[in-house]
Amino acid sequence: MEENEPLAYSNEEVIERIIKLTEGLADFWSSSNGWAPIKVADLMAKSRLDWQASLARVLRVFNTDDIKKEDGGLILAWTTLGSLTEGVLKLFLSVWHSSYEESALKSTLRGYRDKHGGLIEPDILILEKLRVFFAKEIYPKKIREIWKEEGRLDIIDWILKIQQRRNAIHAYKNRDIGDFDEFFVELKNFLIIMRSLTDSFPYPDDYKPTEK
């Protein structure tokens, strides 16, 4: 499967693929006792992965003519995409919890340990903290330089853009929110990133979430 294949999908197809994959991830990881390590399973059990699936289904609303006429609809679309982005980043760190814990506790970055030096769990992190952690510990500069040479999407820059667009919901003064054409391009990029992150997840031999 080509990495950029989602860019050729229709708006409807990319939405349905995101929904199906998000629902599959939520179904498995929210009840992963007996498969995932105890700490991971406990963390997933208390996380609202069902809300992530619900947000994914809401994406259908943003592909209707009426909402495309409203700036408010576009602001809500970016907000939804920002929340889905935050969710999949948290899911990644939760699935690979032991690696996250090791990196967070030894990192010079601030904001990943509490006042007693203990770990701040990934489900507590805001999008900015997630972006900074991924930029330092998951996709450092040398990886991003390879992406640039290969003409691939820079995930860290992409997260920052979605973060800025999502923050329009808090704005009273003018802020660039783009348009729905741009939103659907970034929604397709989200599926590319979602695949990249979740394809690394371990599963039993007879199961893996799919997009169809």
PDB file of C-alpha atoms in Angstrom:
ATOM      1  CA  MET A   1       0.000   0.000   0.000  1.00  0.00           C
ATOM      2  CA  GLU A   2       1.416   3.375  -1.027  1.00  0.00           C
ATOM      3  CA  GLU A   3       1.915   5.787   1.868  1.00  0.00           C
ATOM      4  CA  ASN A   4       0.141   8.661   0.090  1.00  0.00           C
ATOM      5  CA  GLU A   5      -2.737   6.545  -1.199  1.00  0.00           C
ATOM      6  CA  PRO A   6      -5.306   8.287   1.068  1.00  0.00           C
ATOM      7  CA  LEU A   7      -4.714  11.565  -0.803  1.00  0.00           C
ATOM      8  CA  ALA A   8      -6.577  10.015  -3.747  1.00  0.00           C
ATOM      9  CA  TYR A   9      -9.583   8.956  -1.651  1.00  0.00           C
ATOM     10  CA  SER A  10     -12.870  10.813  -1.846  1.00  0.00           C
ATOM     11  CA  ASN A  11     -13.944  12.757   1.230  1.00  0.00           C
ATOM     12  CA  GLU A  12     -16.546  10.114   1.972  1.00  0.00           C
ATOM     13  CA  GLU A  13     -14.098   7.241   1.673  1.00  0.00           C
ATOM     14  CA  VAL A  14     -11.469   8.757   3.931  1.00  0.00           C
ATOM     15  CA  ILE A  15     -14.113   9.460   6.578  1.00  0.00           C
ATOM     16  CA  GLU A  16     -15.450   5.898   6.487  1.00  0.00           C
ATOM     17  CA  ARG A  17     -11.942   4.432   6.656  1.00  0.00           C
ATOM     18  CA  ILE A  18     -11.057   6.588   9.668  1.00  0.00           C
ATOM     19  CA  ILE A  19     -14.292   5.570  11.385  1.00  0.00           C
ATOM     20  CA  LYS A  20     -13.739   1.860  10.784  1.00  0.00           C
ATOM     21  CA  LEU A  21     -10.119   1.940  11.946  1.00  0.00           C
ATOM     22  CA  THR A  22     -10.901   4.062  15.022  1.00  0.00           C
ATOM     23  CA  GLU A  23     -13.754   1.760  16.026  1.00  0.00           C
ATOM     24  CA  GLY A  24     -11.496  -1.276  15.648  1.00  0.00           C
ATOM     25  CA  LEU A  25      -8.771   0.287  17.757  1.00  0.00           C
ATOM     26  CA  ALA A  26     -11.280   1.280  20.426  1.00  0.00           C
ATOM     27  CA  ASP A  27     -12.918  -2.155  20.537  1.00  0.00           C
ATOM     28  CA  PHE A  28      -9.639  -4.013  20.963  1.00  0.00           C
ATOM     29  CA  TRP A  29      -7.627  -1.744  23.223  1.00  0.00           C
ATOM     30  CA  SER A  30     -10.436  -0.784  25.597  1.00  0.00           C
ATOM     31  CA  SER A  31     -10.722  -4.461  26.588  1.00  0.00           C
ATOM     32  CA  SER A  32      -7.171  -5.722  26.125  1.00  0.00           C
ATOM     33  CA  ASN A  33      -6.880  -7.589  29.434  1.00  0.00           C
ATOM     34  CA  GLY A  34      -5.108 -10.880  28.900  1.00  0.00           C
ATOM     35  CA  TRP A  35      -3.201  -9.571  25.902  1.00  0.00           C
ATOM     36  CA  ALA A  36      -1.611  -6.251  26.804  1.00  0.00           C
ATOM     37  CA  PRO A  37       0.625  -5.826  29.886  1.00  0.00           C
ATOM     38  CA  ILE A  38      -1.398  -5.138  33.028  1.00  0.00           C
ATOM     39  CA  LYS A  39      -0.373  -1.473  33.232  1.00  0.00           C
ATOM     40  CA  VAL A  40      -1.328  -0.887  29.606  1.00  0.00           C
ATOM     41  CA  ALA A  41      -4.626  -2.746  29.923  1.00  0.00           C
ATOM     42  CA  ASP A  42      -5.550  -0.793  33.055  1.00  0.00           C
ATOM     43  CA  LEU A  43      -4.724   2.515  31.377  1.00  0.00           C
ATOM     44  CA  MET A  44      -6.768   1.620  28.308  1.00  0.00           C
ATOM     45  CA  ALA A  45      -9.719   0.439  30.377  1.00  0.00           C
ATOM     46  CA  LYS A  46     -10.130   3.878  31.953  1.00  0.00           C
ATOM     47  CA  SER A  47      -9.514   5.812  28.723  1.00  0.00           C
ATOM     48  CA  ARG A  48     -12.567   6.887  26.702  1.00  0.00           C
ATOM     49  CA  LEU A  49     -11.625   5.231  23.457  1.00  0.00           C
ATOM     50  CA  ASP A  50     -15.350   4.982  22.724  1.00  0.00           C
ATOM     51  CA  TRP A  51     -15.413   8.787  22.573  1.00  0.00           C
ATOM     52  CA  GLN A  52     -12.682   8.690  19.933  1.00  0.00           C
ATOM     53  CA  ALA A  53     -14.858   6.376  17.852  1.00  0.00           C
ATOM     54  CA  SER A  54     -17.826   8.697  18.370  1.00  0.00           C
ATOM     55  CA  LEU A  55     -15.781  11.721  17.264  1.00  0.00           C
ATOM     56  CA  ALA A  56     -14.713   9.821  14.156  1.00  0.00           C
ATOM     57  CA  ARG A  57     -18.360   9.170  13.268  1.00  0.00           C
ATOM     58  CA  VAL A  58     -19.096  12.894  13.675  1.00  0.00           C
ATOM     59  CA  LEU A  59     -16.749  13.553  10.738  1.00  0.00           C
ATOM     60  CA  ARG A  60     -19.657  12.631   8.447  1.00  0.00           C
ATOM     61  CA  VAL A  61     -21.381  15.853   9.496  1.00  0.00           C
ATOM     62  CA  PHE A  62     -18.566  17.953   8.013  1.00  0.00           C
ATOM     63  CA  ASN A  63     -19.141  16.478   4.563  1.00  0.00           C
ATOM     64  CA  THR A  64     -22.632  17.955   4.261  1.00  0.00           C
ATOM     65  CA  ASP A  65     -23.471  21.038   2.222  1.00  0.00           C
ATOM     66  CA  ASP A  66     -25.177  22.966   5.011  1.00  0.00           C
ATOM     67  CA  ILE A  67     -22.276  22.853   7.446  1.00  0.00           C
ATOM     68  CA  LYS A  68     -19.782  23.746   4.717  1.00  0.00           C
ATOM     69  CA  LYS A  69     -21.516  27.126   4.452  1.00  0.00           C
ATOM     70  CA  GLU A  70     -20.614  28.035   8.036  1.00  0.00           C
ATOM     71  CA  ASP A  71     -17.280  29.189   9.476  1.00  0.00           C
ATOM     72  CA  GLY A  72     -18.493  27.686  12.733  1.00  0.00           C
ATOM     73  CA  GLY A  73     -18.744  24.323  11.020  1.00  0.00           C
ATOM     74  CA  LEU A  74     -15.150  24.614   9.844  1.00  0.00           C
ATOM     75  CA  ILE A  75     -13.960  25.580  13.318  1.00  0.00           C
ATOM     76  CA  LEU A  76     -15.716  22.536  14.766  1.00  0.00           C
ATOM     77  CA  ALA A  77     -14.215  20.360  12.021  1.00  0.00           C
ATOM     78  CA  TRP A  78     -10.678  21.438  12.965  1.00  0.00           C
ATOM     79  CA  THR A  79     -11.510  20.946  16.642  1.00  0.00           C
ATOM     80  CA  THR A  80     -12.683  17.404  15.959  1.00  0.00           C
ATOM     81  CA  LEU A  81      -9.572  16.608  13.926  1.00  0.00           C
ATOM     82  CA  GLY A  82      -7.413  18.036  16.711  1.00  0.00           C
ATOM     83  CA  SER A  83      -9.112  15.799  19.267  1.00  0.00           C
ATOM     84  CA  LEU A  84      -8.705  12.730  17.057  1.00  0.00           C
ATOM     85  CA  THR A  85      -5.031  13.605  16.592  1.00  0.00           C
ATOM     86  CA  GLU A  86      -4.545  13.970  20.327  1.00  0.00           C
ATOM     87  CA  GLY A  87      -6.296  10.652  20.864  1.00  0.00           C
ATOM     88  CA  VAL A  88      -4.180   8.616  18.458  1.00  0.00           C
ATOM     89  CA  LEU A  89      -0.951  10.091  19.877  1.00  0.00           C
ATOM     90  CA  LYS A  90      -2.065   9.163  23.395  1.00  0.00           C
ATOM     91  CA  LEU A  91      -3.019   5.700  22.202  1.00  0.00           C
ATOM     92  CA  PHE A  92       0.440   5.204  20.682  1.00  0.00           C
ATOM     93  CA  LEU A  93       2.181   6.161  23.933  1.00  0.00           C
ATOM     94  CA  SER A  94      -0.209   3.995  25.930  1.00  0.00           C
ATOM     95  CA  VAL A  95       0.341   0.899  23.769  1.00  0.00           C
ATOM     96  CA  TRP A  96       4.116   1.399  24.037  1.00  0.00           C
ATOM     97  CA  HIS A  97       3.848   2.438  27.667  1.00  0.00           C
ATOM     98  CA  SER A  98       7.123   0.937  28.889  1.00  0.00           C
ATOM     99  CA  SER A  99       9.082   2.806  26.207  1.00  0.00           C
ATOM    100  CA  TYR A 100       7.196   6.015  26.978  1.00  0.00           C
ATOM    101  CA  GLU A 101       7.918   5.622  30.689  1.00  0.00           C
ATOM    102  CA  GLU A 102      11.616   5.012  30.119  1.00  0.00           C
ATOM    103  CA  SER A 103      11.968   7.966  27.770  1.00  0.00           C
ATOM    104  CA  ALA A 104       9.848  10.352  29.835  1.00  0.00           C
ATOM    105  CA  LEU A 105      11.656   9.669  33.102  1.00  0.00           C
ATOM    106  CA  LYS A 106      15.128  10.099  31.629  1.00  0.00           C
ATOM    107  CA  SER A 107      14.273  12.979  29.299  1.00  0.00           C
ATOM    108  CA  THR A 108      15.442  16.529  29.955  1.00  0.00           C
ATOM    109  CA  LEU A 109      12.018  17.721  28.811  1.00  0.00           C
ATOM    110  CA  ARG A 110       9.798  19.192  31.491  1.00  0.00           C
ATOM    111  CA  GLY A 111       6.181  18.324  32.051  1.00  0.00           C
ATOM    112  CA  TYR A 112       6.286  14.529  31.903  1.00  0.00           C
ATOM    113  CA  ARG A 113       7.007  13.934  35.583  1.00  0.00           C
ATOM    114  CA  ASP A 114       4.939  15.060  38.532  1.00  0.00           C
ATOM    115  CA  LYS A 115       6.300  17.015  41.507  1.00  0.00           C
ATOM    116  CA  HIS A 116       7.407  13.781  43.136  1.00  0.00           C
ATOM    117  CA  GLY A 117       9.329  12.649  40.064  1.00  0.00           C
ATOM    118  CA  GLY A 118       6.730  10.090  39.048  1.00  0.00           C
ATOM    119  CA  LEU A 119       5.465   9.576  35.525  1.00  0.00           C
ATOM    120  CA  ILE A 120       2.613  11.658  34.131  1.00  0.00           C
ATOM    121  CA  GLU A 121       0.535   9.159  32.190  1.00  0.00           C
ATOM    122  CA  PRO A 122      -0.035   9.829  28.473  1.00  0.00           C
ATOM    123  CA  ASP A 123      -3.803  10.184  28.899  1.00  0.00           C
ATOM    124  CA  ILE A 124      -3.154  13.393  30.885  1.00  0.00           C
ATOM    125  CA  LEU A 125      -0.952  15.106  28.284  1.00  0.00           C
ATOM    126  CA  ILE A 126      -2.309  17.983  26.213  1.00  0.00           C
ATOM    127  CA  LEU A 127      -1.602  18.193  22.477  1.00  0.00           C
ATOM    128  CA  GLU A 128       1.322  20.599  22.918  1.00  0.00           C
ATOM    129  CA  LYS A 129       3.045  18.223  25.347  1.00  0.00           C
ATOM    130  CA  LEU A 130       2.414  15.330  22.999  1.00  0.00           C
ATOM    131  CA  ARG A 131       3.857  17.242  20.044  1.00  0.00           C
ATOM    132  CA  VAL A 132       6.996  18.193  21.968  1.00  0.00           C
ATOM    133  CA  PHE A 133       7.516  14.641  23.230  1.00  0.00           C
ATOM    134  CA  PHE A 134       7.102  13.125  19.768  1.00  0.00           C
ATOM    135  CA  ALA A 135       9.504  15.701  18.314  1.00  0.00           C
ATOM    136  CA  LYS A 136      12.163  14.871  20.892  1.00  0.00           C
ATOM    137  CA  GLU A 137      11.726  11.181  21.588  1.00  0.00           C
ATOM    138  CA  ILE A 138       9.829   9.577  18.685  1.00  0.00           C
ATOM    139  CA  TYR A 139      10.637  11.611  15.579  1.00  0.00           C
ATOM    140  CA  PRO A 140      13.851  13.528  16.300  1.00  0.00           C
ATOM    141  CA  LYS A 141      15.562  15.871  13.882  1.00  0.00           C
ATOM    142  CA  LYS A 142      17.500  13.162  11.997  1.00  0.00           C
ATOM    143  CA  ILE A 143      14.278  11.326  11.105  1.00  0.00           C
ATOM    144  CA  ARG A 144      12.596  14.526  10.016  1.00  0.00           C
ATOM    145  CA  GLU A 145      15.588  15.343   7.789  1.00  0.00           C
ATOM    146  CA  ILE A 146      15.087  11.990   6.037  1.00  0.00           C
ATOM    147  CA  TRP A 147      11.395  12.799   5.566  1.00  0.00           C
ATOM    148  CA  LYS A 148      12.365  16.114   3.979  1.00  0.00           C
ATOM    149  CA  GLU A 149      14.852  14.459   1.626  1.00  0.00           C
ATOM    150  CA  GLU A 150      12.224  11.912   0.583  1.00  0.00           C
ATOM    151  CA  GLY A 151       9.483  14.526   0.196  1.00  0.00           C
ATOM    152  CA  ARG A 152       7.347  12.875   2.893  1.00  0.00           C
ATOM    153  CA  LEU A 153       4.898  14.484   5.281  1.00  0.00           C
ATOM    154  CA  ASP A 154       6.544  15.966   8.380  1.00  0.00           C
ATOM    155  CA  ILE A 155       4.354  14.626  11.175  1.00  0.00           C
ATOM    156  CA  ILE A 156       5.581  17.166  13.735  1.00  0.00           C
ATOM    157  CA  ASP A 157       4.880  20.155  11.501  1.00  0.00           C
ATOM    158  CA  TRP A 158       1.510  18.630  10.661  1.00  0.00           C
ATOM    159  CA  ILE A 159       0.571  18.276  14.343  1.00  0.00           C
ATOM    160  CA  LEU A 160       1.509  21.925  14.927  1.00  0.00           C
ATOM    161  CA  LYS A 161      -0.718  23.051  12.062  1.00  0.00           C
ATOM    162  CA  ILE A 162      -3.702  21.079  13.353  1.00  0.00           C
ATOM    163  CA  GLN A 163      -3.043  22.410  16.845  1.00  0.00           C
ATOM    164  CA  GLN A 164      -3.122  25.993  15.552  1.00  0.00           C
ATOM    165  CA  ARG A 165      -6.276  25.398  13.522  1.00  0.00           C
ATOM    166  CA  ARG A 166      -7.991  23.719  16.473  1.00  0.00           C
ATOM    167  CA  ASN A 167      -7.173  26.656  18.743  1.00  0.00           C
ATOM    168  CA  ALA A 168      -9.448  28.855  16.620  1.00  0.00           C
ATOM    169  CA  ILE A 169     -12.301  27.652  18.815  1.00  0.00           C
ATOM    170  CA  HIS A 170     -10.829  29.762  21.630  1.00  0.00           C
ATOM    171  CA  ALA A 171     -10.252  32.846  19.488  1.00  0.00           C
ATOM    172  CA  TYR A 172     -12.254  36.066  19.585  1.00  0.00           C
ATOM    173  CA  LYS A 173      -9.962  37.944  17.227  1.00  0.00           C
ATOM    174  CA  ASN A 174      -9.387  36.986  13.604  1.00  0.00           C
ATOM    175  CA  ARG A 175      -7.459  33.756  12.988  1.00  0.00           C
ATOM    176  CA  ASP A 176      -6.652  31.812   9.834  1.00  0.00           C
ATOM    177  CA  ILE A 177      -8.892  28.732   9.650  1.00  0.00           C
ATOM    178  CA  GLY A 178      -8.409  27.857   5.981  1.00  0.00           C
ATOM    179  CA  ASP A 179     -11.366  26.264   4.216  1.00  0.00           C
ATOM    180  CA  PHE A 180     -13.081  22.897   3.914  1.00  0.00           C
ATOM    181  CA  ASP A 181     -10.944  21.879   0.936  1.00  0.00           C
ATOM    182  CA  GLU A 182      -7.878  22.276   3.145  1.00  0.00           C
ATOM    183  CA  PHE A 183      -9.586  20.453   5.998  1.00  0.00           C
ATOM    184  CA  PHE A 184     -10.253  17.376   3.883  1.00  0.00           C
ATOM    185  CA  VAL A 185      -6.654  17.333   2.607  1.00  0.00           C
ATOM    186  CA  GLU A 186      -5.477  17.304   6.224  1.00  0.00           C
ATOM    187  CA  LEU A 187      -8.045  14.652   7.103  1.00  0.00           C
ATOM    188  CA  LYS A 188      -6.441  12.443   4.454  1.00  0.00           C
ATOM    189  CA  ASN A 189      -3.026  13.242   5.926  1.00  0.00           C
ATOM    190  CA  PHE A 190      -4.420  12.228   9.309  1.00  0.00           C
ATOM    191  CA  LEU A 191      -5.214   8.772   7.938  1.00  0.00           C
ATOM    192  CA  ILE A 192      -1.636   8.517   6.631  1.00  0.00           C
ATOM    193  CA  ILE A 193      -0.306   9.387  10.099  1.00  0.00           C
ATOM    194  CA  MET A 194      -2.823   7.151  11.834  1.00  0.00           C
ATOM    195  CA  ARG A 195      -1.697   4.213   9.717  1.00  0.00           C
ATOM    196  CA  SER A 196       1.957   4.978  10.410  1.00  0.00           C
ATOM    197  CA  LEU A 197       1.411   4.985  14.165  1.00  0.00           C
ATOM    198  CA  THR A 198      -1.022   2.108  14.586  1.00  0.00           C
ATOM    199  CA  ASP A 199       0.548  -0.317  12.096  1.00  0.00           C
ATOM    200  CA  SER A 200       3.280  -0.839  14.693  1.00  0.00           C
ATOM    201  CA  PHE A 201       0.857  -2.102  17.351  1.00  0.00           C
ATOM    202  CA  PRO A 202       1.119  -5.740  18.462  1.00  0.00           C
ATOM    203  CA  TYR A 203      -1.950  -7.972  18.072  1.00  0.00           C
ATOM    204  CA  PRO A 204      -2.898 -11.627  18.444  1.00  0.00           C
ATOM    205  CA  ASP A 205      -2.323 -13.632  15.266  1.00  0.00           C
ATOM    206  CA  ASP A 206      -6.018 -13.738  14.407  1.00  0.00           C
ATOM    207  CA  TYR A 207      -6.818 -10.030  14.796  1.00  0.00           C
ATOM    208  CA  LYS A 208      -5.901  -6.594  13.484  1.00  0.00           C
ATOM    209  CA  PRO A 209      -8.193  -3.551  13.071  1.00  0.00           C
ATOM    210  CA  THR A 210      -8.933  -2.764   9.442  1.00  0.00           C
ATOM    211  CA  GLU A 211     -10.302   0.194   7.476  1.00  0.00           C
ATOM    212  CA  LYS A 212     -12.923  -1.811   5.593  1.00  0.00           C
TER     213      LYS A 212
END
